[in-house]
Amino acid sequence: MTSGTSLSAQADAAAISTQRVKARARIEVEHRAGRSRLARLYQDGAAKIRLPETSADPLEAVLINMAGGLTGGDRLDWEVSVGAAARAVLTTQACEKVYRALAGHAEVDVRLSVGAGGFLGWLPQETISYDCAAFSRTLDADLAAGAEALIVEATVFGRSAMGERVENGTFRDRWRIRREGRLVHAEDFSVGPDIGKTLNRPASGDGRIAVATLLLVSERGEQLLEPARQIVGDDGGASFWTVGQTGKLLARLYAGDGYTLRKRLMPLVALLNGRAGLPKLWSL
């Protein structure tokens, strides 16, 4: 016989499961009649995409998670396709918040593709991870010949201005970037379950709780290396090298809080994003 306590626990678990976010959205951009235009838009659940200025080139789109954040068991999928010679910049309405997880991981899956001669700026605002959050993100990008991409992801472990500290939890981030089918960049970042202890170690964060990675896949990255290094300063680094015929600039930043990180992140994004500059929603 099943006890009343067990039945109650099962009911609570079922209720939590039914309330989880399962959302996905897709946007396709094409070059037509002399500029980049929306070709297709699909939205399901809490995932929304808005276009504040449809006549701009690059086309700028804003990603919105209507659920207001993520927690264990939630899943959010974004898919972006930029056609040949088209240009698009994607950002988020606000920072994505990952809350304490009662069970499971919050999962985000990002799939990007860029046609020949096209450009994509993947520029979401920071992800804020709370204590005892469990988060897993995968990012896959496929670039055609001559395509360029700027990919940025920044994370803040707790809001120090609010007195918040992250001691426990898990955070995983996996990137795979291909150009003409060839793998040109791969990285896996994982921290937890003792996030606080790990970030305090001199060889990892040395007490800094805000980090960012910026990857520019473009031959013009070599010309931007020295200006990028001047912005990054001592709290981070930047390098440029080639994989086959593909050039890439990789920069990493770290800081003691999200505000300090953003003061350097904003000019660096503006530099690497070319004539598109900084997304309008980014501000200090």
PDB file of C-alpha atoms in Angstrom:
ATOM      1  CA  MET A   1       0.000   0.000   0.000  1.00  0.00           C
ATOM      2  CA  THR A   2       1.270   3.462  -0.852  1.00  0.00           C
ATOM      3  CA  SER A   3       1.397   5.852   2.079  1.00  0.00           C
ATOM      4  CA  GLY A   4      -0.368   9.213   2.064  1.00  0.00           C
ATOM      5  CA  THR A   5       2.998  10.968   2.263  1.00  0.00           C
ATOM      6  CA  SER A   6       4.235   9.191  -0.851  1.00  0.00           C
ATOM      7  CA  LEU A   7       1.067  10.039  -2.733  1.00  0.00           C
ATOM      8  CA  SER A   8       1.427  13.680  -1.717  1.00  0.00           C
ATOM      9  CA  ALA A   9       5.040  13.751  -2.891  1.00  0.00           C
ATOM     10  CA  GLN A  10       4.056  12.194  -6.203  1.00  0.00           C
ATOM     11  CA  ALA A  11       1.291  14.737  -6.641  1.00  0.00           C
ATOM     12  CA  ASP A  12       3.679  17.613  -5.911  1.00  0.00           C
ATOM     13  CA  ALA A  13       6.219  16.241  -8.418  1.00  0.00           C
ATOM     14  CA  ALA A  14       3.500  15.873 -11.057  1.00  0.00           C
ATOM     15  CA  ALA A  15       2.306  19.429 -10.438  1.00  0.00           C
ATOM     16  CA  ILE A  16       5.833  20.797 -10.811  1.00  0.00           C
ATOM     17  CA  SER A  17       6.329  18.797 -14.017  1.00  0.00           C
ATOM     18  CA  THR A  18       3.163  20.146 -15.639  1.00  0.00           C
ATOM     19  CA  GLN A  19       4.154  23.741 -14.871  1.00  0.00           C
ATOM     20  CA  ARG A  20       7.564  23.605 -16.537  1.00  0.00           C
ATOM     21  CA  VAL A  21       8.429  25.807 -19.509  1.00  0.00           C
ATOM     22  CA  LYS A  22       8.717  24.068 -22.885  1.00  0.00           C
ATOM     23  CA  ALA A  23       9.232  26.807 -25.443  1.00  0.00           C
ATOM     24  CA  ARG A  24      10.872  27.291 -28.822  1.00  0.00           C
ATOM     25  CA  ALA A  25      11.151  29.974 -31.469  1.00  0.00           C
ATOM     26  CA  ARG A  26      12.723  30.239 -34.917  1.00  0.00           C
ATOM     27  CA  ILE A  27      13.545  33.230 -37.084  1.00  0.00           C
ATOM     28  CA  GLU A  28      14.780  33.212 -40.688  1.00  0.00           C
ATOM     29  CA  VAL A  29      16.304  36.271 -42.322  1.00  0.00           C
ATOM     30  CA  GLU A  30      16.981  36.675 -46.044  1.00  0.00           C
ATOM     31  CA  HIS A  31      18.591  39.292 -48.280  1.00  0.00           C
ATOM     32  CA  ARG A  32      15.954  40.589 -50.659  1.00  0.00           C
ATOM     33  CA  ALA A  33      15.421  43.840 -52.578  1.00  0.00           C
ATOM     34  CA  GLY A  34      18.698  45.293 -51.372  1.00  0.00           C
ATOM     35  CA  ARG A  35      18.474  44.640 -47.626  1.00  0.00           C
ATOM     36  CA  SER A  36      17.969  42.029 -44.913  1.00  0.00           C
ATOM     37  CA  ARG A  37      14.315  41.123 -44.348  1.00  0.00           C
ATOM     38  CA  LEU A  38      12.280  38.762 -42.213  1.00  0.00           C
ATOM     39  CA  ALA A  39      11.521  35.582 -44.148  1.00  0.00           C
ATOM     40  CA  ARG A  40       9.867  33.415 -41.504  1.00  0.00           C
ATOM     41  CA  LEU A  41       8.981  33.586 -37.821  1.00  0.00           C
ATOM     42  CA  TYR A  42       7.771  30.776 -35.572  1.00  0.00           C
ATOM     43  CA  GLN A  43       6.944  30.999 -31.853  1.00  0.00           C
ATOM     44  CA  ASP A  44       5.724  28.390 -29.401  1.00  0.00           C
ATOM     45  CA  GLY A  45       5.018  28.791 -25.697  1.00  0.00           C
ATOM     46  CA  ALA A  46       6.937  31.376 -23.680  1.00  0.00           C
ATOM     47  CA  ALA A  47       9.538  31.999 -26.422  1.00  0.00           C
ATOM     48  CA  LYS A  48       8.804  35.221 -28.325  1.00  0.00           C
ATOM     49  CA  ILE A  49      10.747  37.236 -30.910  1.00  0.00           C
ATOM     50  CA  ARG A  50      10.088  40.902 -31.598  1.00  0.00           C
ATOM     51  CA  LEU A  51      11.439  43.158 -34.375  1.00  0.00           C
ATOM     52  CA  PRO A  52      11.729  46.747 -33.102  1.00  0.00           C
ATOM     53  CA  GLU A  53      13.005  48.182 -36.419  1.00  0.00           C
ATOM     54  CA  THR A  54      12.246  46.110 -39.513  1.00  0.00           C
ATOM     55  CA  SER A  55      13.854  48.555 -41.971  1.00  0.00           C
ATOM     56  CA  ALA A  56      17.272  48.436 -40.306  1.00  0.00           C
ATOM     57  CA  ASP A  57      20.145  46.507 -41.855  1.00  0.00           C
ATOM     58  CA  PRO A  58      21.397  44.410 -40.129  1.00  0.00           C
ATOM     59  CA  LEU A  59      17.948  43.304 -39.059  1.00  0.00           C
ATOM     60  CA  GLU A  60      17.716  43.457 -35.260  1.00  0.00           C
ATOM     61  CA  ALA A  61      15.542  40.986 -33.373  1.00  0.00           C
ATOM     62  CA  VAL A  62      14.804  40.726 -29.647  1.00  0.00           C
ATOM     63  CA  LEU A  63      14.365  37.391 -27.873  1.00  0.00           C
ATOM     64  CA  ILE A  64      11.931  37.287 -24.953  1.00  0.00           C
ATOM     65  CA  ASN A  65      11.290  34.526 -22.423  1.00  0.00           C
ATOM     66  CA  MET A  66       7.758  35.330 -21.250  1.00  0.00           C
ATOM     67  CA  ALA A  67       8.175  32.981 -18.284  1.00  0.00           C
ATOM     68  CA  GLY A  68      10.441  35.568 -16.643  1.00  0.00           C
ATOM     69  CA  GLY A  69      13.284  33.141 -15.952  1.00  0.00           C
ATOM     70  CA  LEU A  70      14.231  29.479 -15.889  1.00  0.00           C
ATOM     71  CA  THR A  71      14.417  26.744 -13.287  1.00  0.00           C
ATOM     72  CA  GLY A  72      14.907  22.971 -13.154  1.00  0.00           C
ATOM     73  CA  GLY A  73      12.938  21.111 -15.820  1.00  0.00           C
ATOM     74  CA  ASP A  74      12.468  24.145 -18.098  1.00  0.00           C
ATOM     75  CA  ARG A  75      13.576  23.957 -21.725  1.00  0.00           C
ATOM     76  CA  LEU A  76      14.023  26.877 -24.118  1.00  0.00           C
ATOM     77  CA  ASP A  77      15.068  26.454 -27.767  1.00  0.00           C
ATOM     78  CA  TRP A  78      16.177  29.279 -30.075  1.00  0.00           C
ATOM     79  CA  GLU A  79      16.900  28.759 -33.771  1.00  0.00           C
ATOM     80  CA  VAL A  80      18.255  31.471 -36.072  1.00  0.00           C
ATOM     81  CA  SER A  81      18.857  31.130 -39.812  1.00  0.00           C
ATOM     82  CA  VAL A  82      20.494  33.960 -41.761  1.00  0.00           C
ATOM     83  CA  GLY A  83      20.521  33.534 -45.527  1.00  0.00           C
ATOM     84  CA  ALA A  84      23.264  34.300 -48.038  1.00  0.00           C
ATOM     85  CA  ALA A  85      24.396  37.955 -47.918  1.00  0.00           C
ATOM     86  CA  ALA A  86      21.853  38.720 -45.178  1.00  0.00           C
ATOM     87  CA  ARG A  87      22.792  40.351 -41.860  1.00  0.00           C
ATOM     88  CA  ALA A  88      21.075  40.028 -38.491  1.00  0.00           C
ATOM     89  CA  VAL A  89      21.719  40.847 -34.844  1.00  0.00           C
ATOM     90  CA  LEU A  90      19.924  38.964 -32.068  1.00  0.00           C
ATOM     91  CA  THR A  91      19.758  40.139 -28.476  1.00  0.00           C
ATOM     92  CA  THR A  92      17.484  39.644 -25.464  1.00  0.00           C
ATOM     93  CA  GLN A  93      14.997  41.975 -23.832  1.00  0.00           C
ATOM     94  CA  ALA A  94      16.760  41.589 -20.465  1.00  0.00           C
ATOM     95  CA  CYS A  95      19.177  39.360 -18.597  1.00  0.00           C
ATOM     96  CA  GLU A  96      18.057  35.725 -18.401  1.00  0.00           C
ATOM     97  CA  LYS A  97      17.651  34.584 -14.786  1.00  0.00           C
ATOM     98  CA  VAL A  98      18.224  30.983 -13.722  1.00  0.00           C
ATOM     99  CA  TYR A  99      16.577  30.280 -10.372  1.00  0.00           C
ATOM    100  CA  ARG A 100      17.038  27.600  -7.713  1.00  0.00           C
ATOM    101  CA  ALA A 101      16.164  24.164  -9.087  1.00  0.00           C
ATOM    102  CA  LEU A 102      14.022  21.725  -7.108  1.00  0.00           C
ATOM    103  CA  ALA A 103      14.685  18.975  -9.655  1.00  0.00           C
ATOM    104  CA  GLY A 104      16.399  18.628 -13.025  1.00  0.00           C
ATOM    105  CA  HIS A 105      18.239  21.229 -15.089  1.00  0.00           C
ATOM    106  CA  ALA A 106      17.087  24.307 -16.937  1.00  0.00           C
ATOM    107  CA  GLU A 107      18.119  23.674 -20.538  1.00  0.00           C
ATOM    108  CA  VAL A 108      18.701  26.130 -23.372  1.00  0.00           C
ATOM    109  CA  ASP A 109      19.464  24.924 -26.889  1.00  0.00           C
ATOM    110  CA  VAL A 110      20.713  27.453 -29.466  1.00  0.00           C
ATOM    111  CA  ARG A 111      21.085  26.603 -33.165  1.00  0.00           C
ATOM    112  CA  LEU A 112      22.533  29.167 -35.551  1.00  0.00           C
ATOM    113  CA  SER A 113      23.195  29.046 -39.287  1.00  0.00           C
ATOM    114  CA  VAL A 114      24.596  31.680 -41.644  1.00  0.00           C
ATOM    115  CA  GLY A 115      24.637  31.513 -45.447  1.00  0.00           C
ATOM    116  CA  ALA A 116      27.483  32.509 -47.752  1.00  0.00           C
ATOM    117  CA  GLY A 117      28.578  36.099 -47.180  1.00  0.00           C
ATOM    118  CA  GLY A 118      26.082  36.577 -44.374  1.00  0.00           C
ATOM    119  CA  PHE A 119      26.607  37.903 -40.851  1.00  0.00           C
ATOM    120  CA  LEU A 120      25.009  37.015 -37.519  1.00  0.00           C
ATOM    121  CA  GLY A 121      25.544  38.730 -34.192  1.00  0.00           C
ATOM    122  CA  TRP A 122      24.351  36.503 -31.324  1.00  0.00           C
ATOM    123  CA  LEU A 123      24.388  39.022 -28.487  1.00  0.00           C
ATOM    124  CA  PRO A 124      22.118  38.045 -25.583  1.00  0.00           C
ATOM    125  CA  GLN A 125      22.407  40.038 -22.388  1.00  0.00           C
ATOM    126  CA  GLU A 126      23.941  38.344 -19.350  1.00  0.00           C
ATOM    127  CA  THR A 127      22.674  35.146 -17.783  1.00  0.00           C
ATOM    128  CA  ILE A 128      22.273  35.554 -14.014  1.00  0.00           C
ATOM    129  CA  SER A 129      22.622  32.318 -12.086  1.00  0.00           C
ATOM    130  CA  TYR A 130      21.206  32.107  -8.555  1.00  0.00           C
ATOM    131  CA  ASP A 131      22.286  29.889  -5.680  1.00  0.00           C
ATOM    132  CA  CYS A 132      21.408  26.202  -6.199  1.00  0.00           C
ATOM    133  CA  ALA A 133      20.498  26.760  -9.847  1.00  0.00           C
ATOM    134  CA  ALA A 134      21.084  23.955 -12.344  1.00  0.00           C
ATOM    135  CA  PHE A 135      21.670  25.124 -15.911  1.00  0.00           C
ATOM    136  CA  SER A 136      22.831  23.510 -19.145  1.00  0.00           C
ATOM    137  CA  ARG A 137      23.230  25.288 -22.482  1.00  0.00           C
ATOM    138  CA  THR A 138      24.322  24.042 -25.905  1.00  0.00           C
ATOM    139  CA  LEU A 139      25.171  26.302 -28.826  1.00  0.00           C
ATOM    140  CA  ASP A 140      25.708  24.950 -32.338  1.00  0.00           C
ATOM    141  CA  ALA A 141      26.529  27.194 -35.294  1.00  0.00           C
ATOM    142  CA  ASP A 142      26.983  26.268 -38.959  1.00  0.00           C
ATOM    143  CA  LEU A 143      28.585  28.907 -41.187  1.00  0.00           C
ATOM    144  CA  ALA A 144      28.872  28.778 -44.959  1.00  0.00           C
ATOM    145  CA  ALA A 145      31.862  30.010 -46.971  1.00  0.00           C
ATOM    146  CA  GLY A 146      32.524  33.683 -46.353  1.00  0.00           C
ATOM    147  CA  ALA A 147      29.988  33.851 -43.522  1.00  0.00           C
ATOM    148  CA  GLU A 148      30.814  35.728 -40.324  1.00  0.00           C
ATOM    149  CA  ALA A 149      29.467  35.438 -36.787  1.00  0.00           C
ATOM    150  CA  LEU A 150      29.947  37.212 -33.484  1.00  0.00           C
ATOM    151  CA  ILE A 151      28.863  35.050 -30.561  1.00  0.00           C
ATOM    152  CA  VAL A 152      28.724  36.426 -27.036  1.00  0.00           C
ATOM    153  CA  GLU A 153      27.695  34.801 -23.776  1.00  0.00           C
ATOM    154  CA  ALA A 154      28.164  36.439 -20.366  1.00  0.00           C
ATOM    155  CA  THR A 155      27.300  34.994 -16.957  1.00  0.00           C
ATOM    156  CA  VAL A 156      26.984  36.528 -13.513  1.00  0.00           C
ATOM    157  CA  PHE A 157      26.893  34.193 -10.516  1.00  0.00           C
ATOM    158  CA  GLY A 158      24.664  36.092  -8.103  1.00  0.00           C
ATOM    159  CA  ARG A 159      23.897  39.808  -7.873  1.00  0.00           C
ATOM    160  CA  SER A 160      26.431  41.209  -5.440  1.00  0.00           C
ATOM    161  CA  ALA A 161      24.606  44.547  -5.274  1.00  0.00           C
ATOM    162  CA  MET A 162      21.630  42.653  -3.809  1.00  0.00           C
ATOM    163  CA  GLY A 163      23.783  40.784  -1.306  1.00  0.00           C
ATOM    164  CA  GLU A 164      23.339  37.512  -3.191  1.00  0.00           C
ATOM    165  CA  ARG A 165      26.009  34.829  -3.218  1.00  0.00           C
ATOM    166  CA  VAL A 166      26.177  31.625  -5.217  1.00  0.00           C
ATOM    167  CA  GLU A 167      27.710  28.776  -3.252  1.00  0.00           C
ATOM    168  CA  ASN A 168      26.156  25.693  -4.850  1.00  0.00           C
ATOM    169  CA  GLY A 169      24.674  24.635  -8.149  1.00  0.00           C
ATOM    170  CA  THR A 170      25.749  23.544 -11.619  1.00  0.00           C
ATOM    171  CA  PHE A 171      26.409  25.537 -14.770  1.00  0.00           C
ATOM    172  CA  ARG A 172      27.365  23.941 -18.096  1.00  0.00           C
ATOM    173  CA  ASP A 173      27.961  25.597 -21.447  1.00  0.00           C
ATOM    174  CA  ARG A 174      28.885  23.725 -24.649  1.00  0.00           C
ATOM    175  CA  TRP A 175      29.800  25.415 -27.970  1.00  0.00           C
ATOM    176  CA  ARG A 176      30.402  23.831 -31.360  1.00  0.00           C
ATOM    177  CA  ILE A 177      31.078  26.182 -34.298  1.00  0.00           C
ATOM    178  CA  ARG A 178      31.545  24.881 -37.860  1.00  0.00           C
ATOM    179  CA  ARG A 179      32.426  26.622 -41.100  1.00  0.00           C
ATOM    180  CA  GLU A 180      31.766  24.776 -44.364  1.00  0.00           C
ATOM    181  CA  GLY A 181      31.190  21.675 -42.251  1.00  0.00           C
ATOM    182  CA  ARG A 182      34.579  21.871 -40.540  1.00  0.00           C
ATOM    183  CA  LEU A 183      34.801  22.282 -36.776  1.00  0.00           C
ATOM    184  CA  VAL A 184      36.605  25.587 -36.134  1.00  0.00           C
ATOM    185  CA  HIS A 185      35.786  26.158 -32.475  1.00  0.00           C
ATOM    186  CA  ALA A 186      34.743  23.916 -29.596  1.00  0.00           C
ATOM    187  CA  GLU A 187      34.632  24.536 -25.884  1.00  0.00           C
ATOM    188  CA  ASP A 188      32.969  23.136 -22.794  1.00  0.00           C
ATOM    189  CA  PHE A 189      32.636  25.188 -19.621  1.00  0.00           C
ATOM    190  CA  SER A 190      31.409  23.480 -16.477  1.00  0.00           C
ATOM    191  CA  VAL A 191      31.378  24.589 -12.843  1.00  0.00           C
ATOM    192  CA  GLY A 192      29.718  23.012  -9.799  1.00  0.00           C
ATOM    193  CA  PRO A 193      28.484  21.699  -7.502  1.00  0.00           C
ATOM    194  CA  ASP A 194      30.698  23.885  -5.242  1.00  0.00           C
ATOM    195  CA  ILE A 195      30.523  26.988  -7.431  1.00  0.00           C
ATOM    196  CA  GLY A 196      31.520  29.408  -4.681  1.00  0.00           C
ATOM    197  CA  LYS A 197      34.673  27.500  -3.755  1.00  0.00           C
ATOM    198  CA  THR A 198      35.662  27.081  -7.402  1.00  0.00           C
ATOM    199  CA  LEU A 199      35.276  30.768  -8.256  1.00  0.00           C
ATOM    200  CA  ASN A 200      37.313  31.737  -5.196  1.00  0.00           C
ATOM    201  CA  ARG A 201      40.351  29.721  -6.256  1.00  0.00           C
ATOM    202  CA  PRO A 202      43.208  31.847  -7.669  1.00  0.00           C
ATOM    203  CA  ALA A 203      43.514  29.577 -10.711  1.00  0.00           C
ATOM    204  CA  SER A 204      39.855  29.990 -11.655  1.00  0.00           C
ATOM    205  CA  GLY A 205      37.975  33.143 -10.677  1.00  0.00           C
ATOM    206  CA  ASP A 206      40.015  34.427  -7.728  1.00  0.00           C
ATOM    207  CA  GLY A 207      36.779  35.694  -6.224  1.00  0.00           C
ATOM    208  CA  ARG A 208      35.371  37.199  -9.420  1.00  0.00           C
ATOM    209  CA  ILE A 209      31.795  36.176 -10.157  1.00  0.00           C
ATOM    210  CA  ALA A 210      31.161  37.676 -13.616  1.00  0.00           C
ATOM    211  CA  VAL A 211      32.602  36.169 -16.809  1.00  0.00           C
ATOM    212  CA  ALA A 212      32.120  36.617 -20.548  1.00  0.00           C
ATOM    213  CA  THR A 213      33.278  34.902 -23.732  1.00  0.00           C
ATOM    214  CA  LEU A 214      33.242  36.618 -27.130  1.00  0.00           C
ATOM    215  CA  LEU A 215      34.025  34.763 -30.349  1.00  0.00           C
ATOM    216  CA  LEU A 216      34.303  36.549 -33.698  1.00  0.00           C
ATOM    217  CA  VAL A 217      34.587  34.187 -36.653  1.00  0.00           C
ATOM    218  CA  SER A 218      35.938  36.475 -39.331  1.00  0.00           C
ATOM    219  CA  GLU A 219      39.232  37.252 -41.025  1.00  0.00           C
ATOM    220  CA  ARG A 220      38.844  40.905 -39.968  1.00  0.00           C
ATOM    221  CA  GLY A 221      39.359  39.768 -36.376  1.00  0.00           C
ATOM    222  CA  GLU A 222      43.124  40.104 -36.778  1.00  0.00           C
ATOM    223  CA  GLN A 223      42.805  43.855 -37.356  1.00  0.00           C
ATOM    224  CA  LEU A 224      40.640  44.185 -34.232  1.00  0.00           C
ATOM    225  CA  LEU A 225      42.917  42.224 -31.902  1.00  0.00           C
ATOM    226  CA  GLU A 226      44.933  45.124 -30.451  1.00  0.00           C
ATOM    227  CA  PRO A 227      41.901  47.410 -29.923  1.00  0.00           C
ATOM    228  CA  ALA A 228      40.134  44.450 -28.281  1.00  0.00           C
ATOM    229  CA  ARG A 229      43.071  43.849 -25.935  1.00  0.00           C
ATOM    230  CA  GLN A 230      43.038  47.493 -24.881  1.00  0.00           C
ATOM    231  CA  ILE A 231      39.386  47.166 -23.858  1.00  0.00           C
ATOM    232  CA  VAL A 232      39.846  43.811 -22.117  1.00  0.00           C
ATOM    233  CA  GLY A 233      42.766  45.042 -20.028  1.00  0.00           C
ATOM    234  CA  ASP A 234      44.374  42.883 -17.365  1.00  0.00           C
ATOM    235  CA  ASP A 235      41.185  41.105 -16.273  1.00  0.00           C
ATOM    236  CA  GLY A 236      40.951  38.769 -19.241  1.00  0.00           C
ATOM    237  CA  GLY A 237      42.652  38.177 -22.560  1.00  0.00           C
ATOM    238  CA  ALA A 238      42.185  38.097 -26.331  1.00  0.00           C
ATOM    239  CA  SER A 239      43.832  36.095 -29.121  1.00  0.00           C
ATOM    240  CA  PHE A 240      43.502  35.656 -32.874  1.00  0.00           C
ATOM    241  CA  TRP A 241      44.426  32.607 -34.928  1.00  0.00           C
ATOM    242  CA  THR A 242      43.302  30.670 -37.968  1.00  0.00           C
ATOM    243  CA  VAL A 243      41.880  27.186 -38.370  1.00  0.00           C
ATOM    244  CA  GLY A 244      42.440  26.262 -41.987  1.00  0.00           C
ATOM    245  CA  GLN A 245      41.211  29.327 -43.880  1.00  0.00           C
ATOM    246  CA  THR A 246      39.006  30.512 -41.023  1.00  0.00           C
ATOM    247  CA  GLY A 247      40.120  33.354 -38.784  1.00  0.00           C
ATOM    248  CA  LYS A 248      38.756  33.780 -35.288  1.00  0.00           C
ATOM    249  CA  LEU A 249      39.191  36.227 -32.446  1.00  0.00           C
ATOM    250  CA  LEU A 250      38.460  34.903 -28.970  1.00  0.00           C
ATOM    251  CA  ALA A 251      38.201  37.181 -25.938  1.00  0.00           C
ATOM    252  CA  ARG A 252      37.422  36.403 -22.311  1.00  0.00           C
ATOM    253  CA  LEU A 253      36.564  38.876 -19.570  1.00  0.00           C
ATOM    254  CA  TYR A 254      36.058  38.486 -15.850  1.00  0.00           C
ATOM    255  CA  ALA A 255      35.070  40.934 -13.110  1.00  0.00           C
ATOM    256  CA  GLY A 256      33.992  41.149  -9.500  1.00  0.00           C
ATOM    257  CA  ASP A 257      30.386  42.030 -10.375  1.00  0.00           C
ATOM    258  CA  GLY A 258      28.060  42.338 -13.321  1.00  0.00           C
ATOM    259  CA  TYR A 259      28.245  46.136 -13.580  1.00  0.00           C
ATOM    260  CA  THR A 260      32.039  46.151 -13.790  1.00  0.00           C
ATOM    261  CA  LEU A 261      31.928  43.407 -16.410  1.00  0.00           C
ATOM    262  CA  ARG A 262      29.396  45.261 -18.534  1.00  0.00           C
ATOM    263  CA  LYS A 263      31.473  48.470 -18.554  1.00  0.00           C
ATOM    264  CA  ARG A 264      34.086  46.618 -20.632  1.00  0.00           C
ATOM    265  CA  LEU A 265      31.733  44.201 -22.351  1.00  0.00           C
ATOM    266  CA  MET A 266      29.691  46.936 -24.039  1.00  0.00           C
ATOM    267  CA  PRO A 267      32.560  48.697 -25.869  1.00  0.00           C
ATOM    268  CA  LEU A 268      34.044  45.336 -26.819  1.00  0.00           C
ATOM    269  CA  VAL A 269      30.759  44.155 -28.360  1.00  0.00           C
ATOM    270  CA  ALA A 270      30.435  47.495 -30.179  1.00  0.00           C
ATOM    271  CA  LEU A 271      33.959  47.110 -31.582  1.00  0.00           C
ATOM    272  CA  LEU A 272      33.545  43.533 -32.787  1.00  0.00           C
ATOM    273  CA  ASN A 273      30.005  43.962 -34.115  1.00  0.00           C
ATOM    274  CA  GLY A 274      31.145  46.258 -36.929  1.00  0.00           C
ATOM    275  CA  ARG A 275      28.773  48.841 -38.324  1.00  0.00           C
ATOM    276  CA  ALA A 276      25.869  47.303 -36.403  1.00  0.00           C
ATOM    277  CA  GLY A 277      27.438  48.557 -33.181  1.00  0.00           C
ATOM    278  CA  LEU A 278      25.797  47.864 -29.834  1.00  0.00           C
ATOM    279  CA  PRO A 279      22.180  46.616 -29.669  1.00  0.00           C
ATOM    280  CA  LYS A 280      19.821  49.387 -28.565  1.00  0.00           C
ATOM    281  CA  LEU A 281      18.648  47.452 -25.509  1.00  0.00           C
ATOM    282  CA  TRP A 282      22.144  47.255 -24.022  1.00  0.00           C
ATOM    283  CA  SER A 283      22.792  49.931 -21.397  1.00  0.00           C
ATOM    284  CA  LEU A 284      24.571  50.481 -18.085  1.00  0.00           C
TER     285      LEU A 284
END
